Amino acid sequence: MERKEVEIVVYGAEVLCPSCVNLPSSKETYEWLEAAIGRKYADQPFKITYVDIYNPPAEADKKEFAEKVIEEDMFYPVVLLEGKIVGEGNPKLKTIYAELEKYGYVSA
């Protein structure tokens, strides 16, 4: 079965959000997710991108969501999988894995 490459976007900032002081940074969360997903779904393509909410890329969708994270005081990092929020503040691997499996990913 040919599966679509799922895009995961981690929105965050260098500075920890006020409610997230004891949690890993957004960048650390991004690196941890990339490694964990890569191990669990070995040889299954996925794209993971880190977006700094204070310095977003020019892509309209990413820029708009980065602004939304700031405006709505969301707990970051905010993890989006194919445009759906699957984690906020302290994302849970179990939730992200369950969402990936809806797209046909199978754990190694």
PDB file of C-alpha atoms in Angstrom:
ATOM      1  CA  MET A   1       0.000   0.000   0.000  1.00  0.00           C
ATOM      2  CA  GLU A   2       1.445   3.337  -1.042  1.00  0.00           C
ATOM      3  CA  ARG A   3       1.038   5.746   1.807  1.00  0.00           C
ATOM      4  CA  LYS A   4       1.139   9.473   1.644  1.00  0.00           C
ATOM      5  CA  GLU A   5       4.062  11.147   3.352  1.00  0.00           C
ATOM      6  CA  VAL A   6       2.496  12.760   6.408  1.00  0.00           C
ATOM      7  CA  GLU A   7       3.619  16.231   7.404  1.00  0.00           C
ATOM      8  CA  ILE A   8       4.164  16.988  11.067  1.00  0.00           C
ATOM      9  CA  VAL A   9       4.810  20.585  12.031  1.00  0.00           C
ATOM     10  CA  VAL A  10       6.080  21.579  15.472  1.00  0.00           C
ATOM     11  CA  TYR A  11       5.379  25.222  16.307  1.00  0.00           C
ATOM     12  CA  GLY A  12       7.403  26.682  19.133  1.00  0.00           C
ATOM     13  CA  ALA A  13       9.851  29.301  20.322  1.00  0.00           C
ATOM     14  CA  GLU A  14      13.267  29.539  21.922  1.00  0.00           C
ATOM     15  CA  VAL A  15      11.682  30.909  25.083  1.00  0.00           C
ATOM     16  CA  LEU A  16       9.565  28.444  27.042  1.00  0.00           C
ATOM     17  CA  CYS A  17       5.916  29.336  27.384  1.00  0.00           C
ATOM     18  CA  PRO A  18       5.130  30.572  30.932  1.00  0.00           C
ATOM     19  CA  SER A  19       3.187  27.407  31.802  1.00  0.00           C
ATOM     20  CA  CYS A  20       5.860  25.113  30.376  1.00  0.00           C
ATOM     21  CA  VAL A  21       8.857  25.947  32.563  1.00  0.00           C
ATOM     22  CA  ASN A  22       9.595  22.377  33.622  1.00  0.00           C
ATOM     23  CA  LEU A  23       9.157  20.921  30.135  1.00  0.00           C
ATOM     24  CA  PRO A  24      11.716  20.456  27.361  1.00  0.00           C
ATOM     25  CA  SER A  25      12.098  23.314  24.889  1.00  0.00           C
ATOM     26  CA  SER A  26      10.145  23.331  21.626  1.00  0.00           C
ATOM     27  CA  LYS A  27      13.310  22.463  19.698  1.00  0.00           C
ATOM     28  CA  GLU A  28      14.098  19.556  22.059  1.00  0.00           C
ATOM     29  CA  THR A  29      10.530  18.304  21.665  1.00  0.00           C
ATOM     30  CA  TYR A  30      10.877  18.511  17.874  1.00  0.00           C
ATOM     31  CA  GLU A  31      14.147  16.507  17.943  1.00  0.00           C
ATOM     32  CA  TRP A  32      12.673  13.961  20.366  1.00  0.00           C
ATOM     33  CA  LEU A  33       9.567  13.489  18.187  1.00  0.00           C
ATOM     34  CA  GLU A  34      11.650  13.132  15.029  1.00  0.00           C
ATOM     35  CA  ALA A  35      13.779  10.414  16.654  1.00  0.00           C
ATOM     36  CA  ALA A  36      10.863   8.582  18.298  1.00  0.00           C
ATOM     37  CA  ILE A  37       8.677   8.554  15.165  1.00  0.00           C
ATOM     38  CA  GLY A  38      11.662   7.551  13.019  1.00  0.00           C
ATOM     39  CA  ARG A  39      12.329   4.565  15.306  1.00  0.00           C
ATOM     40  CA  LYS A  40       8.727   3.433  15.619  1.00  0.00           C
ATOM     41  CA  TYR A  41       7.907   3.782  11.921  1.00  0.00           C
ATOM     42  CA  ALA A  42      11.267   2.835  10.430  1.00  0.00           C
ATOM     43  CA  ASP A  43      11.423   3.024   6.616  1.00  0.00           C
ATOM     44  CA  GLN A  44       8.103   4.889   6.464  1.00  0.00           C
ATOM     45  CA  PRO A  45       8.447   8.416   5.167  1.00  0.00           C
ATOM     46  CA  PHE A  46       7.233  11.395   7.110  1.00  0.00           C
ATOM     47  CA  LYS A  47       8.189  15.031   7.018  1.00  0.00           C
ATOM     48  CA  ILE A  48       8.713  16.902  10.261  1.00  0.00           C
ATOM     49  CA  THR A  49       9.284  20.638  10.313  1.00  0.00           C
ATOM     50  CA  TYR A  50      10.070  23.039  13.115  1.00  0.00           C
ATOM     51  CA  VAL A  51       8.524  26.510  12.919  1.00  0.00           C
ATOM     52  CA  ASP A  52       9.647  29.314  15.214  1.00  0.00           C
ATOM     53  CA  ILE A  53       6.411  31.181  15.959  1.00  0.00           C
ATOM     54  CA  TYR A  54       8.284  34.491  16.233  1.00  0.00           C
ATOM     55  CA  ASN A  55      10.146  33.938  12.959  1.00  0.00           C
ATOM     56  CA  PRO A  56       7.853  31.806  10.759  1.00  0.00           C
ATOM     57  CA  PRO A  57       8.595  30.898   7.138  1.00  0.00           C
ATOM     58  CA  ALA A  58       6.914  32.780   4.288  1.00  0.00           C
ATOM     59  CA  GLU A  59       4.465  29.899   3.611  1.00  0.00           C
ATOM     60  CA  ALA A  60       1.023  31.393   4.300  1.00  0.00           C
ATOM     61  CA  ASP A  61      -0.422  28.428   6.212  1.00  0.00           C
ATOM     62  CA  LYS A  62       2.570  28.135   8.549  1.00  0.00           C
ATOM     63  CA  LYS A  63       2.779  31.881   9.065  1.00  0.00           C
ATOM     64  CA  GLU A  64      -0.953  32.129   9.872  1.00  0.00           C
ATOM     65  CA  PHE A  65      -0.839  29.261  12.354  1.00  0.00           C
ATOM     66  CA  ALA A  66       2.270  30.704  14.042  1.00  0.00           C
ATOM     67  CA  GLU A  67       0.334  33.969  14.554  1.00  0.00           C
ATOM     68  CA  LYS A  68      -2.631  32.005  15.923  1.00  0.00           C
ATOM     69  CA  VAL A  69      -0.392  30.272  18.514  1.00  0.00           C
ATOM     70  CA  ILE A  70       0.717  33.701  19.779  1.00  0.00           C
ATOM     71  CA  GLU A  71      -2.711  35.377  19.609  1.00  0.00           C
ATOM     72  CA  GLU A  72      -4.560  32.554  21.343  1.00  0.00           C
ATOM     73  CA  ASP A  73      -1.849  31.998  23.966  1.00  0.00           C
ATOM     74  CA  MET A  74      -1.603  28.325  23.061  1.00  0.00           C
ATOM     75  CA  PHE A  75       0.823  26.198  25.047  1.00  0.00           C
ATOM     76  CA  TYR A  76       3.721  25.508  22.750  1.00  0.00           C
ATOM     77  CA  PRO A  77       5.146  23.492  21.279  1.00  0.00           C
ATOM     78  CA  VAL A  78       1.994  22.879  19.297  1.00  0.00           C
ATOM     79  CA  VAL A  79       2.213  19.772  17.135  1.00  0.00           C
ATOM     80  CA  LEU A  80       0.173  19.608  13.934  1.00  0.00           C
ATOM     81  CA  LEU A  81      -0.176  16.427  11.931  1.00  0.00           C
ATOM     82  CA  GLU A  82      -1.632  17.059   8.477  1.00  0.00           C
ATOM     83  CA  GLY A  83      -3.090  20.308   9.813  1.00  0.00           C
ATOM     84  CA  LYS A  84      -4.735  18.770  12.896  1.00  0.00           C
ATOM     85  CA  ILE A  85      -3.551  19.660  16.418  1.00  0.00           C
ATOM     86  CA  VAL A  86      -2.285  16.452  18.051  1.00  0.00           C
ATOM     87  CA  GLY A  87      -0.311  17.944  20.907  1.00  0.00           C
ATOM     88  CA  GLU A  88       0.029  21.169  22.851  1.00  0.00           C
ATOM     89  CA  GLY A  89       2.568  22.087  25.526  1.00  0.00           C
ATOM     90  CA  ASN A  90       3.634  18.557  26.359  1.00  0.00           C
ATOM     91  CA  PRO A  91       2.704  16.372  23.352  1.00  0.00           C
ATOM     92  CA  LYS A  92       1.982  12.694  24.028  1.00  0.00           C
ATOM     93  CA  LEU A  93       3.613  10.153  21.730  1.00  0.00           C
ATOM     94  CA  LYS A  94       0.640   7.824  22.081  1.00  0.00           C
ATOM     95  CA  THR A  95      -1.720  10.458  20.612  1.00  0.00           C
ATOM     96  CA  ILE A  96       0.660  11.237  17.746  1.00  0.00           C
ATOM     97  CA  TYR A  97       1.197   7.530  16.976  1.00  0.00           C
ATOM     98  CA  ALA A  98      -2.562   6.900  16.946  1.00  0.00           C
ATOM     99  CA  GLU A  99      -3.019   9.732  14.436  1.00  0.00           C
ATOM    100  CA  LEU A 100      -0.164   8.447  12.237  1.00  0.00           C
ATOM    101  CA  GLU A 101      -1.726   4.988  12.199  1.00  0.00           C
ATOM    102  CA  LYS A 102      -4.930   6.493  10.753  1.00  0.00           C
ATOM    103  CA  TYR A 103      -2.766   7.305   7.719  1.00  0.00           C
ATOM    104  CA  GLY A 104      -1.601   3.703   7.381  1.00  0.00           C
ATOM    105  CA  TYR A 105       1.637   3.852   9.350  1.00  0.00           C
ATOM    106  CA  VAL A 106       2.562   0.555  10.936  1.00  0.00           C
ATOM    107  CA  SER A 107       4.931   0.320  13.892  1.00  0.00           C
ATOM    108  CA  ALA A 108       8.203  -1.446  13.186  1.00  0.00           C
TER     109      ALA A 108
END
